[in-house]
């Protein structure tokens, strides 16, 4: 348990606590009104009273066995720029999430969220969004802020990507959609992507990545590719992981363009096929 003298440090500006099987009641630190950063990891957090900490810019409550909701207590923290509620049994994003207008980072991974409210798009400063490990089957690009640079939708139930994905999310540079239910051809993607992980799906065609001229990292392992497109024009590519795509090697051997990629003499290039490095 946390020491009782901690409650007397009312001038604290940053507080980070890690623990296991320990209850923490935020209303016991209501007097710490100078707090700008509060990070609680692994504690059983009861967040009633957090609204009194109106100067918070970062709130992180991660791996709490007590279910957390984005309720009025949290929505009143209008100075928040970063909110993380990882593995807190969260099951929905409230429609009035837009009240947190200063958010630039929102991490809600590992819960049971199934839908994305269209009001999320009103968070016009949001740069990073993590909705991994949920039950999301589909979404519309318009439901996400156009300001996004980093999007993690891995470990969901996505079968298709939104049609206007590339147009609306043109600022996106990082996209993780691994371990979903994406099938057949991977559709059009935002043209400025530098990182793409589409592994562990049933995608058979990744031709669209040849148009991603800013792409630096491509992870496409454990998908039943029918063939490899020619990526030799993706001149920014520094890492290519096609691990466990044995069909490619069995039927086509090592693609000729891989030699071309390596021949450019760029250091720190890594190419992985079927758990081998060439």
Coordinates of C-alpha atoms in Angstrom, one line a residue:
X1 CA 0.0 0.0 0.0
X2 CA 1.1 3.5 -0.7
X3 CA 2.4 5.5 2.4
X4 CA 0.0 7.8 4.1
X5 CA 2.6 10.6 4.2
X6 CA 2.2 10.8 0.5
X7 CA -1.2 12.4 0.9
X8 CA 0.4 15.4 2.6
X9 CA 2.6 16.4 -0.4
X10 CA 0.0 18.8 -1.7
X11 CA 2.5 20.8 -3.8
X12 CA 3.4 17.8 -6.0
X13 CA 3.3 18.5 -9.8
X14 CA 4.0 14.9 -10.9
X15 CA 3.0 11.6 -9.3
X16 CA 3.7 8.1 -10.6
X17 CA 2.8 5.0 -8.7
X18 CA 3.2 1.3 -9.8
X19 CA 1.7 -1.5 -7.9
X20 CA -0.2 -4.8 -7.9
X21 CA -3.4 -5.7 -6.0
X22 CA -3.4 -2.4 -4.3
X23 CA -6.4 -0.1 -4.1
X24 CA -6.0 3.6 -4.9
X25 CA -8.7 6.2 -4.4
X26 CA -8.0 9.4 -6.3
X27 CA -10.4 11.3 -4.0
X28 CA -7.7 10.9 -1.3
X29 CA -5.3 13.2 -3.3
X30 CA -7.9 15.9 -4.1
X31 CA -5.7 18.4 -2.3
X32 CA -2.9 17.9 -4.9
X33 CA -4.4 20.6 -7.1
X34 CA -0.9 21.4 -8.6
X35 CA -0.6 18.0 -10.3
X36 CA -0.1 18.1 -14.0
X37 CA 1.0 14.5 -14.5
X38 CA -0.7 11.5 -12.8
X39 CA 0.4 8.0 -13.8
X40 CA -1.0 4.9 -12.1
X41 CA 0.1 1.5 -13.3
X42 CA -1.3 -1.8 -12.0
X43 CA -3.3 -0.3 -9.2
X44 CA -7.0 -0.9 -8.6
X45 CA -8.0 2.7 -9.3
X46 CA -11.2 4.3 -8.2
X47 CA -11.2 7.6 -10.1
X48 CA -13.9 9.5 -8.3
X49 CA -12.5 12.9 -7.4
X50 CA -10.2 13.2 -10.4
X51 CA -12.2 16.2 -11.6
X52 CA -10.7 18.2 -8.7
X53 CA -7.2 17.8 -10.4
X54 CA -8.1 20.4 -13.0
X55 CA -4.5 21.1 -13.9
X56 CA -3.8 17.6 -15.2
X57 CA -2.3 17.5 -18.7
X58 CA -1.4 13.8 -18.6
X59 CA -3.6 11.1 -17.0
X60 CA -2.5 7.5 -17.3
X61 CA -4.4 4.7 -15.6
X62 CA -3.1 1.5 -17.0
X63 CA -3.8 -2.2 -16.1
X64 CA -6.4 -1.5 -13.5
X65 CA -8.6 -4.4 -12.5
X66 CA -11.4 -1.9 -11.7
X67 CA -13.3 -1.0 -14.8
X68 CA -12.8 2.6 -15.9
X69 CA -15.2 4.7 -17.9
X70 CA -14.6 8.1 -19.6
X71 CA -17.3 9.8 -17.5
X72 CA -18.0 13.3 -16.4
X73 CA -15.1 13.1 -13.9
X74 CA -12.6 12.6 -16.8
X75 CA -14.3 14.7 -19.4
X76 CA -14.1 17.7 -17.1
X77 CA -10.2 17.6 -17.3
X78 CA -10.2 20.0 -20.3
X79 CA -6.4 20.6 -20.0
X80 CA -5.5 17.0 -20.8
X81 CA -3.2 16.5 -23.7
X82 CA -2.6 12.8 -23.1
X83 CA -5.0 10.2 -21.8
X84 CA -4.2 6.6 -21.4
X85 CA -6.6 3.9 -20.1
X86 CA -4.9 0.7 -21.2
X87 CA -6.3 -2.6 -20.0
X88 CA -9.0 -1.0 -17.8
X89 CA -12.0 -3.0 -19.2
X90 CA -13.2 0.1 -21.1
X91 CA -16.1 -0.8 -23.4
X92 CA -17.1 2.4 -25.1
X93 CA -16.0 5.9 -26.2
X94 CA -18.6 8.5 -25.1
X95 CA -20.1 10.7 -27.8
X96 CA -19.0 13.8 -25.8
X97 CA -15.3 12.8 -26.0
X98 CA -14.8 16.0 -28.1
X99 CA -14.9 18.0 -24.9
X100 CA -11.2 17.1 -24.4
X101 CA -10.2 19.5 -27.1
X102 CA -6.5 19.6 -26.1
X103 CA -5.9 15.9 -26.5
X104 CA -2.9 15.0 -28.7
X105 CA -2.5 11.4 -27.5
X106 CA -5.3 9.0 -26.7
X107 CA -4.6 5.4 -25.8
X108 CA -7.5 3.1 -25.0
X109 CA -6.0 -0.3 -25.9
X110 CA -7.2 -3.6 -24.5
X111 CA -10.9 -3.5 -23.8
X112 CA -14.3 -4.3 -25.4
X113 CA -14.9 -1.2 -27.6
X114 CA -16.9 -2.2 -30.7
X115 CA -17.8 1.2 -32.3
X116 CA -16.0 4.5 -32.9
X117 CA -18.3 7.6 -32.4
X118 CA -18.2 10.1 -35.2
X119 CA -17.6 12.9 -32.6
X120 CA -14.1 11.6 -32.2
X121 CA -13.3 13.5 -35.4
X122 CA -13.8 16.7 -33.5
X123 CA -10.6 16.2 -31.5
X124 CA -8.7 18.3 -34.1
X125 CA -5.4 18.3 -32.2
X126 CA -5.2 14.5 -31.8
X127 CA -2.0 13.0 -33.3
X128 CA -1.8 9.5 -31.8
X129 CA -4.7 7.1 -31.3
X130 CA -4.4 3.6 -30.0
X131 CA -7.6 1.4 -30.2
X132 CA -5.8 -1.9 -30.4
X133 CA -7.1 -5.2 -28.8
X134 CA -10.8 -4.4 -29.1
X135 CA -13.9 -5.7 -31.0
X136 CA -14.1 -3.1 -33.8
X137 CA -15.5 -4.6 -37.0
X138 CA -15.6 -1.5 -39.1
X139 CA -15.2 2.3 -39.1
X140 CA -15.6 5.3 -41.3
X141 CA -12.5 7.5 -41.9
X142 CA -14.6 10.6 -41.2
X143 CA -15.1 9.3 -37.7
X144 CA -11.4 9.9 -37.0
X145 CA -9.6 13.2 -36.8
X146 CA -7.8 14.3 -40.0
X147 CA -4.9 15.5 -37.8
X148 CA -3.9 11.9 -36.9
X149 CA -0.3 10.8 -37.6
X150 CA -0.3 7.6 -35.6
X151 CA -3.1 5.0 -35.7
X152 CA -3.1 1.6 -34.1
X153 CA -6.1 -0.7 -34.9
X154 CA -4.3 -4.0 -34.4
X155 CA -6.0 -7.0 -32.9
X156 CA -9.5 -6.1 -33.8
X157 CA -12.2 -7.6 -36.1
X158 CA -11.7 -5.4 -39.1
X159 CA -12.8 -7.0 -42.4
X160 CA -12.3 -4.0 -44.6
X161 CA -10.8 -0.5 -44.5
X162 CA -12.9 2.6 -45.0
X163 CA -13.2 3.6 -48.7
X164 CA -12.0 7.1 -48.3
X165 CA -9.2 6.2 -45.9
X166 CA -6.4 7.7 -47.9
X167 CA -8.2 11.0 -48.6
X168 CA -9.4 11.8 -45.1
X169 CA -6.3 10.6 -43.2
X170 CA -3.6 12.1 -45.5
X171 CA -1.4 13.1 -42.5
X172 CA -1.1 9.5 -41.3
X173 CA 2.5 8.2 -41.2
X174 CA 2.1 5.2 -38.9
X175 CA -0.6 2.5 -39.3
X176 CA -0.8 -0.8 -37.5
X177 CA -3.6 -3.1 -38.7
X178 CA -2.1 -6.5 -37.9
X179 CA -4.2 -9.4 -36.5
X180 CA -7.5 -8.4 -38.0
X181 CA -9.8 -10.2 -40.5
X182 CA -8.7 -8.2 -43.6
X183 CA -9.1 -10.3 -46.7
X184 CA -8.0 -10.4 -50.4
X185 CA -6.5 -7.1 -51.6
X186 CA -5.3 -4.4 -49.2
X187 CA -7.1 -1.3 -50.3
X188 CA -5.8 2.2 -50.9
X189 CA -3.8 3.7 -48.1
X190 CA -2.7 7.2 -47.0
X191 CA 0.1 8.2 -49.3
X192 CA 2.4 9.5 -46.6
X193 CA 2.7 6.3 -44.6
X194 CA 6.2 5.6 -43.3
X195 CA 5.3 2.6 -41.2
X196 CA 2.8 -0.2 -42.1
X197 CA 2.1 -3.4 -40.3
X198 CA -0.6 -5.6 -42.0
X199 CA 0.7 -8.9 -40.8
X200 CA -1.5 -11.8 -39.6
X201 CA -4.4 -11.2 -41.9
X202 CA -5.7 -13.1 -44.9
X203 CA -4.5 -10.5 -47.4
X204 CA -3.4 -12.0 -50.7
X205 CA -2.5 -8.8 -52.5
X206 CA -0.4 -5.8 -51.3
X207 CA 0.1 -4.0 -54.6
X208 CA -1.1 -0.8 -53.1
X209 CA 2.1 -0.4 -51.1
X210 CA 4.0 0.3 -54.3
X211 CA 2.4 3.7 -54.3
X212 CA 3.7 4.6 -50.8
X213 CA 6.8 6.4 -51.7
X214 CA 7.5 7.5 -48.1
X215 CA 7.3 4.0 -46.8
X216 CA 10.3 3.0 -44.5
X217 CA 9.0 -0.1 -42.7
X218 CA 6.7 -2.7 -44.1
X219 CA 5.7 -5.7 -41.9
X220 CA 3.6 -8.2 -43.9
X221 CA 4.4 -11.5 -42.2
X222 CA 2.0 -14.5 -41.8
X223 CA -0.3 -13.5 -44.7
X224 CA -1.0 -15.8 -47.7
X225 CA 0.4 -13.6 -50.4
X226 CA 0.0 -14.9 -53.9
X227 CA 3.0 -13.0 -55.2
X228 CA 5.3 -10.1 -54.2
X229 CA 4.9 -6.8 -55.9
X230 CA 8.0 -5.0 -57.1
X231 CA 9.0 -2.6 -54.3
X232 CA 12.3 -1.5 -55.9
X233 CA 10.8 2.0 -56.4
X234 CA 10.1 2.4 -52.7
X235 CA 13.4 4.1 -52.2
X236 CA 12.8 5.0 -48.6
X237 CA 12.3 1.4 -47.5
X238 CA 14.7 0.4 -44.7
X239 CA 13.0 -2.7 -43.3
X240 CA 10.9 -5.3 -45.0
X241 CA 9.5 -8.2 -43.0
X242 CA 7.7 -11.0 -44.9
X243 CA 8.3 -13.7 -42.3
X244 CA 6.3 -16.9 -42.7
X245 CA 5.2 -16.2 -46.2
X246 CA 6.5 -19.6 -47.4
X247 CA 4.3 -19.6 -50.4
X248 CA 6.4 -16.9 -51.9
X249 CA 9.6 -18.8 -51.6
X250 CA 8.1 -22.1 -52.6
X251 CA 6.5 -21.0 -55.8
X252 CA 8.6 -18.0 -56.8
X253 CA 12.0 -18.3 -55.0
X254 CA 13.7 -15.1 -53.8
X255 CA 12.3 -12.2 -55.9
X256 CA 14.9 -10.6 -58.1
X257 CA 14.1 -7.1 -56.9
X258 CA 15.5 -7.9 -53.4
X259 CA 19.0 -7.9 -54.9
X260 CA 18.2 -4.5 -56.4
X261 CA 17.1 -3.1 -53.1
X262 CA 20.3 -4.2 -51.4
X263 CA 22.5 -3.1 -54.3
X264 CA 21.7 0.6 -53.5
X265 CA 24.2 0.3 -50.7
X266 CA 21.9 1.9 -48.0
X267 CA 23.1 0.7 -44.6
X268 CA 20.8 -0.7 -41.9
X269 CA 18.5 -2.3 -44.5
X270 CA 16.9 -5.5 -43.3
X271 CA 15.0 -7.9 -45.4
X272 CA 13.3 -10.9 -43.8
X273 CA 11.6 -13.7 -45.6
X274 CA 10.5 -16.9 -44.0
X275 CA 12.5 -16.1 -40.9
X276 CA 15.7 -15.6 -42.9
X277 CA 17.7 -12.4 -43.4
X278 CA 19.4 -11.7 -46.7

